[in-house]
Amino acid sequence: MKNPVARLLDSGNLVVSDGDHEKNNARDIIWQSFDYPGDTLIAGMKAGIDLVTGLDRYYTSWKSVDDPSTGSFIGRLDPNGFPQFFRSKGYDKWSRTGPWNGRQFSGSPKLNPDGIYTEKFVFNEKEIYYMFDPINSTSANVRLKITPNGDIKHLIWNHQKKIWMVYFTEMVSDCDIYGLCGAAGICNTNNSPRCECLSGFVPKSPEKWKAVDWSSGCVRETELDCGTEVGFLKYTGVKLPDTQHSKYDLKISLEECRRSCLENCNCTAYANADIRNGGSGCILWFNDLMDIKGYTTDGQDIYVRMPASELVFALILMLAFWRRKQKKEGKKLTDTNRFIINRNFACNRTTSETMALNKIETEDWELPLVDLKRIVKATDNFSQDNKIGEGGFGPVYKGKMNDGKEIAVKRLSKNSGQGVDEFRNEVSCIAKLQHRNLVTLLGCCTEKGERILIYEYMTNKSLDSFIFVDQSRNLLDWPKRHHIINGIARGLLYLHQDSKLRIIHRDLKASNILLDHEMNPKISDFGMARRFEGSQTEGNTARIVGTYGYISPEYAIDGVFSVKSDVYSFGVLLTEIVSGKKNRLFSHPNHSLNLIGNAWKCYNEDALSGLVDEAILDSKNQMEVVRVIQTGLLCVQEDPIDRPVMSHVVLMLSSTMKLPHPKKPGFFMERKLRDADCLLSNSNFSSGNQLAITTILPRE
């Protein structure tokens, strides 16, 4: 090449071609930057392998946010068996996408929920690669970036502000860690503990399993014997096992796939390669089933080989259990019409509420029904001596069951503004959610028109009883407060990103954070929560609910709520935990700003010590305290676009990465509290079904 020519194309690709023979087509390109992605994939760039030339296009993280040298994480296609992508940390497998199933990678959430670009996975004899393209020339500019800590950020260019905004973040949760549950183990983020063995398998090392070390995996209770009959047990909605050692045929049906597995004694499982149009193609596994993750909507089906005797035994057990249950509970079902929640069930607050409560629906949200007599006995007939609190829903009582288990009983007050909708909403939002930082719902009761929820009892009650009470505030040193802050953040991250549905709490505040005997925080009270499905990212309502001082500006003014509404409330809560003061009741001798306004003022004047609670002023973790304050201010920025999502908040709180400077917060202007507002605040007013907007008055 005597006359090389370098050109930067509109696509962002830097190409070098021979100027003497240049014909402006791909065959004349000698070198191109698109073949060496660095830490970023952009539209039109391939991630994968050219099987003809051997070119391997993979992406690598930076060492840090300001050091572009090669970091610890690599995203790379593995062409062995049925192709899949791995993220490696150093030389170790860190996480896995699962194979492409025609719509998405089976182990990853849908990467393009709003359809702003098209995805393509090419798999033929010449090349295997993943690529995305904008839908049209006017679509948003998108890029994917692997961060120094291994997350994948989806960024969209904001033409108005001339900045890249985070659209979506793929974070590696515990169940995404490669092989967390070992061979034949399945990980589910909604379960605690996370790992369990597939049916017909038991822990290989029961001692390690009890110690929450699942790496040794599971082994079959009954070994497969080629001379005996076998069948298959179907698992629905999972991330398919590691396909490195699998075999595949893209042309046969699922039934032919089953027969192929039956004919080979070493075949352990099979599944469709493509789930579109009813399914097609075949993947066969012959080794241990490694790295399976449980899903609800994003995964696919797999059929695991089992001895016929195991399948028959399982069927007999299920039938016997069903018959015993019918015999034991048949009368109770007739008398009380067991209450089963369906997320599609809706009823209005009418005179037929009792009929609505007793209606049996499909079992999407099944929850144990507890007899009213047992609850009355446990609470000593709802004795005032057992009353431990009261909110917009009604009073809460401490109870003790016959087996000694302590419970918290939440009873809807007859005078409450809340009704069946809120009762059903709370149950449907939390009934099947399991996270160490969410309160556990144990059961409910709807007898005789009652609406009662039964929760695990929290020994240390709510967070507000510590941080806002002088006698108790000194019990919370900085390590305890930091532990509580991180726990709340992880609970919110689960609700916003990792749970089966995206859930917006809409009433996050100190009194809705409960503390167990080890001071672990648990988010409670989901009566105002809303669920988002599919690609939905925000909602709108004419009825504003929540609590004074915690409501975001866009929600209070326009009725628009999203995950960023909860982020705002979390930012207020952070500032309250650090300062030991309430946002709305805060007063200062030199100005009339609320707590958020005071935090903003202290930050700009580099005087944050004036904000921090005296109980933690002697803390040796001053930099950590400052970091929390700055994170809180980032969360309460006026424009929701500027606020971080919870995955970023968790990272900010747990790392030493440099934080951006926050912009002006919302609802921080000077104001004068009216007498009526003070009365509401002093009574710990929660809006329930009423309008609740923080009063904003101009500077006098």
XYZ file of C-alpha atoms in Angstrom:
700
model
C 0.000 0.000 0.000
C 1.761 3.128 -1.266
C -0.952 5.712 -0.740
C -2.902 5.016 2.469
C -5.948 7.162 3.113
C -7.606 7.523 6.533
C -11.218 8.685 6.795
C -13.566 9.220 9.713
C -17.008 8.116 8.544
C -20.311 9.563 9.745
C -20.880 6.270 11.552
C -17.880 6.991 13.780
C -15.740 4.347 12.089
C -12.145 5.360 11.324
C -11.102 3.441 8.193
C -7.784 3.131 6.380
C -7.818 2.188 2.709
C -5.463 2.141 -0.277
C -5.922 5.454 -2.048
C -4.660 4.013 -5.311
C -7.355 1.324 -5.443
C -10.069 2.843 -3.291
C -13.572 2.025 -4.490
C -15.466 3.089 -1.361
C -16.611 -0.373 -0.386
C -15.845 -2.691 2.490
C -13.483 -4.883 0.476
C -11.058 -1.977 0.019
C -10.763 -1.273 3.743
C -7.378 -2.351 5.075
C -8.005 -1.436 8.717
C -10.972 -0.023 10.658
C -11.519 1.084 14.232
C -14.825 -0.833 14.380
C -12.781 -4.041 14.583
C -11.285 -2.898 17.908
C -14.184 -1.747 20.102
C -12.297 -0.657 23.250
C -14.863 -0.131 26.014
C -17.681 0.975 23.691
C -20.025 -0.511 21.086
C -21.847 1.879 18.774
C -24.416 1.329 16.035
C -23.040 -0.720 13.147
C -20.154 -2.165 15.162
C -19.894 -5.959 15.364
C -19.074 -7.825 18.573
C -18.039 -11.373 17.685
C -15.773 -13.499 15.525
C -14.989 -13.626 11.814
C -14.596 -17.383 11.295
C -12.794 -16.885 7.956
C -10.049 -14.480 9.077
C -10.095 -15.334 12.777
C -10.654 -11.679 13.738
C -12.052 -11.537 17.287
C -13.938 -8.322 18.043
C -14.302 -8.005 21.823
C -14.635 -5.083 24.217
C -12.614 -4.308 27.339
C -13.174 -1.977 30.264
C -10.967 0.933 31.216
C -8.838 0.587 34.322
C -10.782 3.447 35.922
C -13.090 6.253 34.843
C -10.067 8.485 34.112
C -7.534 5.828 33.108
C -8.133 4.359 29.611
C -5.551 1.592 29.978
C -6.939 -1.946 29.821
C -9.066 -2.808 32.832
C -10.141 -6.049 34.467
C -13.285 -6.837 32.458
C -13.626 -8.324 28.970
C -16.820 -8.999 27.012
C -16.227 -11.732 24.450
C -18.113 -14.201 22.285
C -17.445 -17.877 22.995
C -18.053 -19.855 19.771
C -17.711 -23.252 21.454
C -20.947 -25.216 21.438
C -23.943 -22.960 20.884
C -22.506 -19.388 20.877
C -22.890 -17.094 23.886
C -21.145 -14.057 25.358
C -19.092 -14.100 28.535
C -17.935 -11.223 30.689
C -14.628 -12.184 32.276
C -12.878 -10.615 35.222
C -9.204 -11.211 34.662
C -8.906 -14.868 33.719
C -12.108 -15.919 35.460
C -15.606 -16.141 33.998
C -17.663 -13.502 35.740
C -21.058 -13.585 34.040
C -22.756 -15.019 30.970
C -25.484 -13.771 28.663
C -26.893 -17.166 27.780
C -27.448 -18.067 24.099
C -29.369 -15.894 21.640
C -32.925 -17.273 21.395
C -34.108 -15.323 18.352
C -35.333 -12.352 20.379
C -32.652 -11.710 22.994
C -29.958 -13.435 25.019
C -31.753 -15.873 27.305
C -29.826 -14.799 30.399
C -30.174 -11.045 29.973
C -33.053 -8.618 30.378
C -34.466 -7.229 27.155
C -31.866 -4.657 26.202
C -34.071 -2.497 24.003
C -37.434 -2.159 25.799
C -38.505 1.028 24.020
C -37.574 -0.138 20.510
C -35.238 2.756 19.737
C -32.873 0.471 17.833
C -32.899 -2.936 16.167
C -30.768 -5.856 17.330
C -29.226 -8.520 15.161
C -27.422 -11.748 15.958
C -25.751 -13.323 12.923
C -24.717 -16.968 13.135
C -23.471 -18.709 9.992
C -20.456 -20.591 8.670
C -18.498 -17.360 8.059
C -19.106 -15.237 11.143
C -20.887 -14.976 14.485
C -21.633 -11.538 15.869
C -24.060 -9.252 17.676
C -24.872 -5.784 16.340
C -27.468 -3.054 16.795
C -28.612 -0.229 14.540
C -30.891 2.789 14.990
C -34.366 2.311 13.544
C -33.885 5.312 11.254
C -31.650 8.322 10.760
C -33.725 10.418 13.166
C -33.527 7.873 15.998
C -31.537 8.577 19.106
C -27.781 7.985 19.036
C -27.039 5.000 21.268
C -23.879 3.395 22.562
C -23.091 0.530 24.918
C -20.209 0.929 27.326
C -18.569 -1.489 29.741
C -17.616 0.344 32.928
C -14.444 -0.230 34.996
C -16.531 -2.257 37.461
C -17.973 -4.515 34.746
C -21.473 -3.061 34.306
C -22.875 -2.417 30.818
C -24.336 1.057 30.385
C -26.747 1.890 27.575
C -26.283 5.579 26.804
C -28.449 7.896 24.690
C -27.320 11.240 23.318
C -29.413 14.159 24.553
C -29.367 16.620 21.665
C -30.795 19.436 23.763
C -28.287 19.220 26.607
C -25.435 17.837 24.479
C -24.706 15.043 26.931
C -24.850 11.248 27.053
C -27.639 10.101 29.371
C -27.841 6.669 30.986
C -30.801 4.847 29.437
C -30.311 1.461 31.096
C -27.625 -0.285 33.156
C -26.936 -4.007 33.117
C -25.525 -4.719 36.545
C -24.231 -8.116 37.584
C -26.368 -9.196 40.541
C -25.534 -12.205 42.687
C -27.561 -14.561 40.473
C -25.653 -13.294 37.412
C -22.299 -14.378 38.841
C -21.146 -17.369 36.811
C -21.724 -20.708 38.507
C -22.908 -19.216 41.825
C -25.117 -22.260 42.511
C -22.800 -24.832 40.961
C -23.834 -27.758 38.765
C -27.588 -28.525 38.675
C -28.266 -25.560 40.958
C -30.712 -22.814 40.020
C -30.439 -19.232 41.258
C -33.465 -17.004 41.740
C -33.239 -13.369 42.881
C -36.740 -13.664 44.356
C -35.740 -16.499 46.694
C -33.868 -16.512 49.963
C -31.519 -18.310 50.034
C -30.736 -17.669 46.387
C -29.802 -21.219 45.341
C -31.695 -24.486 45.256
C -31.154 -27.814 43.537
C -33.138 -28.893 40.504
C -35.838 -31.463 41.275
C -34.305 -34.900 41.725
C -30.968 -33.393 42.802
C -29.495 -32.810 46.270
C -26.543 -30.699 47.470
C -23.224 -32.378 46.811
C -21.863 -30.907 50.040
C -24.725 -30.326 52.511
C -22.329 -28.718 55.025
C -21.159 -26.108 52.535
C -24.722 -25.578 51.335
C -25.884 -24.781 54.868
C -22.965 -22.328 55.148
C -24.298 -20.505 52.047
C -21.466 -21.832 49.861
C -23.251 -23.324 46.860
C -20.241 -23.632 44.542
C -20.041 -27.433 44.841
C -23.498 -27.668 43.264
C -25.902 -30.590 43.281
C -25.877 -34.264 42.309
C -28.659 -36.638 41.289
C -30.475 -38.532 44.018
C -30.925 -41.389 41.537
C -28.264 -41.867 38.878
C -29.349 -42.140 35.250
C -29.120 -45.677 33.872
C -29.174 -46.181 30.133
C -31.100 -49.393 30.583
C -34.026 -47.836 32.425
C -36.853 -45.642 31.230
C -36.406 -41.885 31.432
C -38.511 -38.794 30.948
C -38.068 -35.041 31.085
C -39.020 -32.442 33.659
C -39.885 -29.056 32.166
C -38.554 -25.818 33.681
C -40.184 -22.631 32.427
C -38.673 -19.179 32.180
C -34.990 -19.812 32.939
C -31.637 -18.665 31.694
C -30.404 -21.717 29.782
C -27.335 -23.524 31.201
C -23.836 -22.926 29.881
C -23.769 -24.078 26.243
C -19.973 -24.384 25.804
C -20.161 -28.169 25.546
C -23.580 -28.425 23.934
C -24.543 -29.663 20.479
C -27.164 -28.076 18.285
C -29.225 -28.502 15.138
C -31.049 -25.402 13.936
C -33.270 -27.274 11.482
C -35.183 -29.781 13.619
C -38.327 -29.393 15.763
C -38.631 -29.633 19.542
C -40.104 -33.140 19.283
C -37.189 -34.283 17.127
C -34.897 -32.645 19.674
C -36.516 -34.697 22.457
C -36.043 -37.921 20.507
C -32.390 -37.084 19.838
C -31.800 -36.594 23.553
C -33.596 -39.862 24.406
C -31.429 -41.774 21.943
C -28.197 -40.612 23.581
C -27.533 -41.951 27.092
C -25.248 -39.016 27.864
C -27.801 -36.323 26.994
C -28.900 -34.485 30.149
C -31.304 -31.832 28.783
C -32.699 -30.208 25.652
C -34.343 -26.935 24.582
C -35.385 -24.941 21.540
C -32.639 -22.847 19.976
C -35.135 -20.242 18.745
C -38.315 -19.363 20.667
C -39.982 -17.359 17.882
C -43.084 -18.639 16.104
C -43.713 -21.462 18.537
C -40.074 -22.542 18.722
C -37.580 -24.233 16.413
C -34.091 -25.666 16.431
C -32.470 -27.801 19.094
C -29.799 -27.500 21.781
C -28.604 -30.639 23.585
C -26.582 -30.738 26.817
C -24.262 -33.632 27.703
C -22.428 -32.335 30.771
C -23.351 -30.754 34.068
C -26.072 -28.122 33.823
C -24.150 -25.078 34.973
C -25.172 -21.460 35.650
C -28.992 -21.636 35.516
C -30.968 -18.594 36.608
C -34.680 -18.539 37.358
C -36.834 -16.057 35.459
C -40.495 -15.135 35.114
C -40.830 -13.517 31.701
C -37.420 -13.132 30.053
C -36.217 -16.730 30.160
C -37.203 -19.820 28.166
C -38.086 -23.490 28.636
C -35.687 -26.359 29.186
C -36.389 -30.083 29.596
C -34.148 -31.910 32.089
C -33.676 -35.679 31.810
C -34.950 -37.656 34.803
C -35.361 -41.355 35.640
C -38.986 -42.379 35.048
C -39.181 -43.607 38.645
C -38.332 -40.104 39.898
C -41.010 -38.550 37.710
C -43.666 -41.026 38.866
C -42.676 -40.567 42.501
C -42.910 -36.775 42.143
C -46.368 -37.116 40.569
C -47.584 -39.389 43.389
C -46.333 -36.925 46.026
C -48.052 -33.997 44.309
C -51.335 -35.924 44.004
C -51.236 -37.042 47.638
C -50.450 -33.514 48.816
C -53.321 -32.094 46.766
C -55.810 -34.624 48.176
C -54.711 -33.990 51.774
C -54.970 -30.263 51.242
C -58.468 -30.533 49.784
C -59.634 -32.736 52.648
C -58.058 -30.515 55.284
C -59.051 -27.110 53.880
C -62.236 -27.937 52.002
C -64.538 -26.710 54.782
C -62.472 -23.597 55.343
C -62.567 -22.800 51.668
C -66.355 -23.145 51.695
C -66.770 -21.000 54.804
C -64.394 -18.157 54.038
C -63.809 -18.260 50.291
C -60.038 -18.244 50.322
C -58.613 -14.861 49.286
C -56.310 -15.136 46.291
C -54.815 -12.021 44.734
C -54.557 -11.540 40.987
C -52.549 -8.642 39.656
C -55.213 -8.147 36.969
C -58.032 -8.108 39.546
C -59.523 -4.656 40.080
C -62.441 -3.480 42.146
C -63.842 -0.117 43.135
C -64.689 0.976 46.662
C -68.400 0.258 46.589
C -70.979 -1.313 48.895
C -69.984 -4.696 47.482
C -66.425 -4.537 48.911
C -66.881 -7.673 50.989
C -67.970 -9.661 47.933
C -64.953 -8.349 46.044
C -62.595 -9.336 48.849
C -63.966 -12.865 48.969
C -63.866 -13.396 45.223
C -61.625 -16.243 44.119
C -59.407 -15.305 41.179
C -56.650 -17.029 39.240
C -53.601 -17.819 41.340
C -51.153 -15.179 40.134
C -50.737 -13.714 43.624
C -51.636 -16.501 46.064
C -51.159 -15.652 49.736
C -51.933 -17.697 52.873
C -55.221 -16.776 54.508
C -55.094 -16.545 58.294
C -58.210 -17.108 60.421
C -59.505 -14.000 62.132
C -59.812 -15.934 65.413
C -56.060 -16.625 65.378
C -55.289 -12.952 64.790
C -57.662 -11.830 67.551
C -56.021 -14.243 69.972
C -52.506 -13.257 68.909
C -53.183 -9.534 69.492
C -55.326 -10.005 72.625
C -58.361 -8.753 70.693
C -56.410 -5.835 69.196
C -55.504 -4.554 72.643
C -54.233 -0.993 72.930
C -51.335 -2.406 74.931
C -50.236 -4.246 71.782
C -50.598 -1.249 69.475
C -47.177 -0.314 68.078
C -48.047 2.327 65.505
C -50.550 3.857 63.131
C -50.403 5.224 59.595
C -52.662 6.188 56.732
C -53.789 2.548 56.432
C -54.752 2.137 60.076
C -53.317 0.809 63.372
C -50.534 -1.766 63.626
C -50.426 -4.292 66.464
C -47.818 -6.642 67.798
C -49.011 -10.227 67.985
C -47.742 -13.611 69.081
C -48.880 -16.810 67.396
C -49.383 -20.149 69.154
C -45.939 -21.325 68.038
C -44.331 -18.270 69.654
C -43.660 -16.449 66.391
C -43.985 -12.669 66.741
C -45.930 -10.859 64.029
C -47.005 -7.333 63.105
C -50.718 -7.031 62.311
C -51.786 -4.146 60.076
C -55.540 -3.577 60.299
C -57.387 -1.279 57.920
C -59.264 1.306 59.937
C -62.955 1.819 59.180
C -62.195 5.545 58.997
C -59.195 5.128 56.710
C -59.247 6.801 53.313
C -57.803 3.605 51.893
C -59.869 0.659 50.764
C -59.867 -2.525 48.726
C -57.721 -1.036 45.964
C -54.908 -0.116 48.331
C -55.237 -3.393 50.242
C -55.070 -5.422 47.030
C -52.282 -3.204 45.706
C -50.075 -3.746 48.737
C -50.512 -7.504 48.631
C -50.030 -7.798 44.867
C -46.871 -5.671 44.982
C -45.104 -7.452 47.806
C -46.629 -10.948 48.136
C -44.016 -12.689 45.987
C -41.121 -10.252 46.383
C -38.289 -11.580 48.512
C -35.332 -9.418 49.379
C -33.505 -8.967 52.648
C -34.282 -5.243 52.556
C -38.030 -5.594 51.990
C -40.433 -6.448 54.801
C -41.865 -9.961 54.455
C -45.638 -10.337 54.089
C -46.737 -13.531 55.849
C -50.483 -13.598 55.207
C -53.774 -11.728 55.116
C -57.321 -11.934 56.452
C -60.579 -10.817 54.836
C -63.154 -12.399 57.122
C -66.226 -10.399 58.176
C -65.248 -7.418 56.061
C -61.820 -7.111 57.703
C -58.752 -6.113 55.709
C -55.734 -7.295 57.664
C -52.129 -7.821 56.597
C -49.678 -9.884 58.626
C -45.962 -9.084 58.477
C -42.793 -10.261 60.137
C -42.288 -8.329 63.364
C -39.470 -5.764 63.373
C -37.940 -5.552 66.852
C -36.543 -2.045 66.466
C -39.660 -0.554 64.870
C -39.127 2.241 62.321
C -36.151 4.417 61.398
C -37.880 7.665 62.368
C -38.088 6.476 65.982
C -34.282 6.655 66.075
C -33.067 9.531 63.909
C -35.727 12.055 64.966
C -35.776 11.261 68.699
C -33.054 12.817 70.866
C -32.936 9.918 73.328
C -32.483 7.337 70.547
C -30.403 9.230 67.990
C -27.153 8.616 69.859
C -27.710 4.858 69.479
C -27.115 5.194 65.730
C -23.414 5.810 65.142
C -22.160 6.386 61.615
C -21.394 2.717 60.728
C -24.983 1.781 61.665
C -26.416 4.687 59.658
C -24.239 3.840 56.663
C -25.356 0.214 56.897
C -28.999 1.326 56.927
C -28.465 3.680 53.974
C -26.882 0.949 51.851
C -29.628 -1.521 52.752
C -32.385 0.888 51.703
C -30.527 1.566 48.442
C -30.264 -2.147 47.661
C -33.952 -2.652 48.435
C -34.933 0.162 46.055
C -32.594 -1.185 43.371
C -34.369 -4.533 43.638
C -37.785 -2.884 43.263
C -36.717 -0.735 40.305
C -34.583 -3.186 38.382
C -34.211 -6.721 39.708
C -37.746 -7.718 40.741
C -40.219 -9.401 38.408
C -41.945 -6.084 37.761
C -40.561 -2.572 38.066
C -42.183 -1.205 41.225
C -42.385 2.462 42.202
C -42.922 2.777 45.940
C -44.260 6.382 45.921
C -44.172 6.786 49.711
C -40.570 6.231 50.748
C -39.902 7.926 54.090
C -38.240 7.289 57.446
C -41.381 5.862 59.065
C -41.686 3.292 56.253
C -38.198 1.910 56.892
C -38.411 -0.822 59.538
C -35.408 -2.167 61.472
C -34.945 -5.758 62.590
C -33.054 -6.944 65.672
C -29.715 -6.467 63.872
C -30.688 -2.988 62.614
C -31.088 -4.249 59.053
C -33.446 -1.895 57.189
C -36.567 -3.173 55.435
C -38.774 -1.088 53.158
C -42.455 -1.392 54.081
C -45.934 -0.037 53.253
C -46.674 -0.725 49.583
C -50.256 0.541 49.618
C -49.355 3.455 47.301
C -46.916 1.513 45.123
C -47.380 1.109 41.378
C -46.146 -1.630 39.061
C -44.652 -0.953 35.634
C -44.744 -3.676 33.015
C -42.715 -4.212 29.855
C -41.086 -1.038 28.567
C -43.099 1.352 30.760
C -40.811 3.818 32.523
C -43.217 6.417 33.960
C -46.874 6.934 34.819
C -49.271 9.797 35.308
C -52.020 10.260 37.848
C -54.544 12.923 38.778
C -54.444 11.761 42.409
C -51.176 12.649 44.066
C -50.286 10.418 47.011
C -47.306 10.348 49.300
C -46.019 12.326 52.271
C -45.134 15.993 52.648
C -41.443 16.713 52.193
C -40.620 13.548 50.251
C -42.594 14.096 47.023
C -40.625 14.994 43.878
C -41.457 18.225 41.999
C -42.624 16.573 38.764
C -44.956 14.298 40.717
C -46.406 17.017 42.933
C -46.920 19.489 40.094
C -47.725 17.333 37.049
C -48.659 13.973 38.569
C -45.784 12.244 36.720
C -44.090 9.466 38.671
C -41.216 7.155 37.774
C -38.213 5.468 39.399
C -36.754 8.988 39.620
C -39.613 9.933 41.998
C -38.387 7.287 44.430
C -34.802 8.443 43.882
C -35.851 11.952 44.971
C -37.491 10.575 48.129
C -34.369 8.525 48.821
C -32.236 11.669 48.516
C -34.406 13.421 51.112
C -34.112 10.372 53.361
C -30.304 10.338 53.034
C -30.117 13.958 54.165
C -32.420 13.239 57.098
C -30.335 10.243 58.216
C -27.104 12.256 58.107
C -28.560 15.321 59.836
C -31.054 13.745 62.242
C -33.580 16.389 61.159
C -36.884 16.261 59.282
C -36.946 17.977 55.915
C -40.199 19.904 56.452
C -39.815 20.727 60.161
C -36.220 21.897 59.817
C -35.568 25.433 61.034
C -32.468 27.609 61.028
C -31.906 30.969 62.760
C -30.350 32.569 59.676
C -32.672 31.458 56.867
C -36.024 29.869 56.116
C -34.793 27.026 53.901
C -35.993 23.494 54.444
C -33.455 20.736 55.169
C -32.713 20.105 51.472
C -32.191 23.824 50.926
C -29.873 23.959 53.936
C -27.876 20.997 52.597
C -27.534 22.746 49.222
C -26.403 25.936 50.952
C -23.859 24.089 53.123
C -22.521 22.219 50.097
C -21.984 25.385 48.075
C -20.357 27.143 51.038
C -18.134 24.130 51.800
C -19.591 24.004 55.301
C -21.091 20.517 55.483
C -20.157 20.088 59.139
C -23.072 22.386 59.922
C -25.436 19.823 58.405
C -24.174 16.670 60.121
C -25.858 15.286 63.252
C -23.785 15.964 66.363
C -24.094 12.280 67.256
C -21.781 11.387 64.343
C -19.606 14.535 64.163
C -16.725 12.669 65.791
C -16.915 9.993 63.155
C -13.616 8.939 61.617
C -15.421 8.415 58.333
C -15.841 12.058 57.389
C -15.169 11.449 53.691
C -17.854 8.750 53.697
C -20.324 11.146 55.331
C -19.566 13.845 52.747
C -20.005 11.288 49.971
C -23.450 10.346 51.274
C -24.484 14.019 51.456
C -23.306 14.628 47.879
C -25.133 11.496 46.711
C -28.281 12.739 48.435
C -28.034 16.085 46.627
C -27.578 14.294 43.294
C -30.770 12.352 44.046
C -32.884 15.466 44.739
C -31.865 17.467 41.668
C -34.781 19.395 40.227
C -34.775 17.776 36.778
C -35.457 14.002 37.015
C -33.175 13.449 34.017
C -30.245 14.648 36.119
C -30.973 12.278 38.991
C -29.099 8.953 38.980
C -30.910 5.613 38.800
C -30.608 3.367 41.854
C -27.936 1.160 40.269
C -25.727 4.245 40.075
C -26.679 5.309 43.587
C -25.606 1.922 44.972
C -22.311 2.276 43.117
C -21.803 5.833 44.395
C -22.334 4.713 47.977
C -20.122 1.636 47.778
C -17.165 2.889 45.719
C -14.638 5.699 45.676
C -15.481 6.878 42.173
C -15.462 10.634 41.651
C -18.969 12.070 41.946
C -20.320 14.840 39.705
C -21.334 18.150 41.224
C -25.070 18.242 41.918
C -27.349 20.810 40.319
C -30.041 22.830 42.081
C -32.423 20.629 44.063
C -36.190 20.727 43.708
C -38.406 22.170 46.472
C -35.639 23.941 48.374
C -36.789 27.578 48.153
C -37.295 29.600 51.306
C -40.757 29.165 52.724
C -42.855 29.979 55.737
C -44.711 27.030 57.213
C -48.352 27.739 57.755
C -50.004 26.731 61.017
C -52.056 24.079 59.213
C -48.905 22.593 57.687
C -47.244 22.412 61.093
C -50.255 20.652 62.544
C -50.165 18.098 59.744
C -46.421 17.579 60.117
C -46.590 17.234 63.872
C -49.180 14.511 63.498
C -46.865 12.613 61.134
C -49.438 13.117 58.400
C -49.424 10.683 55.510
C -51.472 11.659 52.522
C -53.308 8.393 52.007
C -55.718 9.196 49.206
C -55.483 12.959 49.681
C -53.532 15.520 47.706
C -50.144 16.150 49.296
C -47.971 18.871 47.796
C -45.171 20.607 49.647
C -46.033 24.292 50.127
C -43.740 26.547 48.127
C -43.860 30.287 48.862
C -41.631 32.972 47.299
C -38.763 34.577 49.192
C -40.047 37.443 51.362
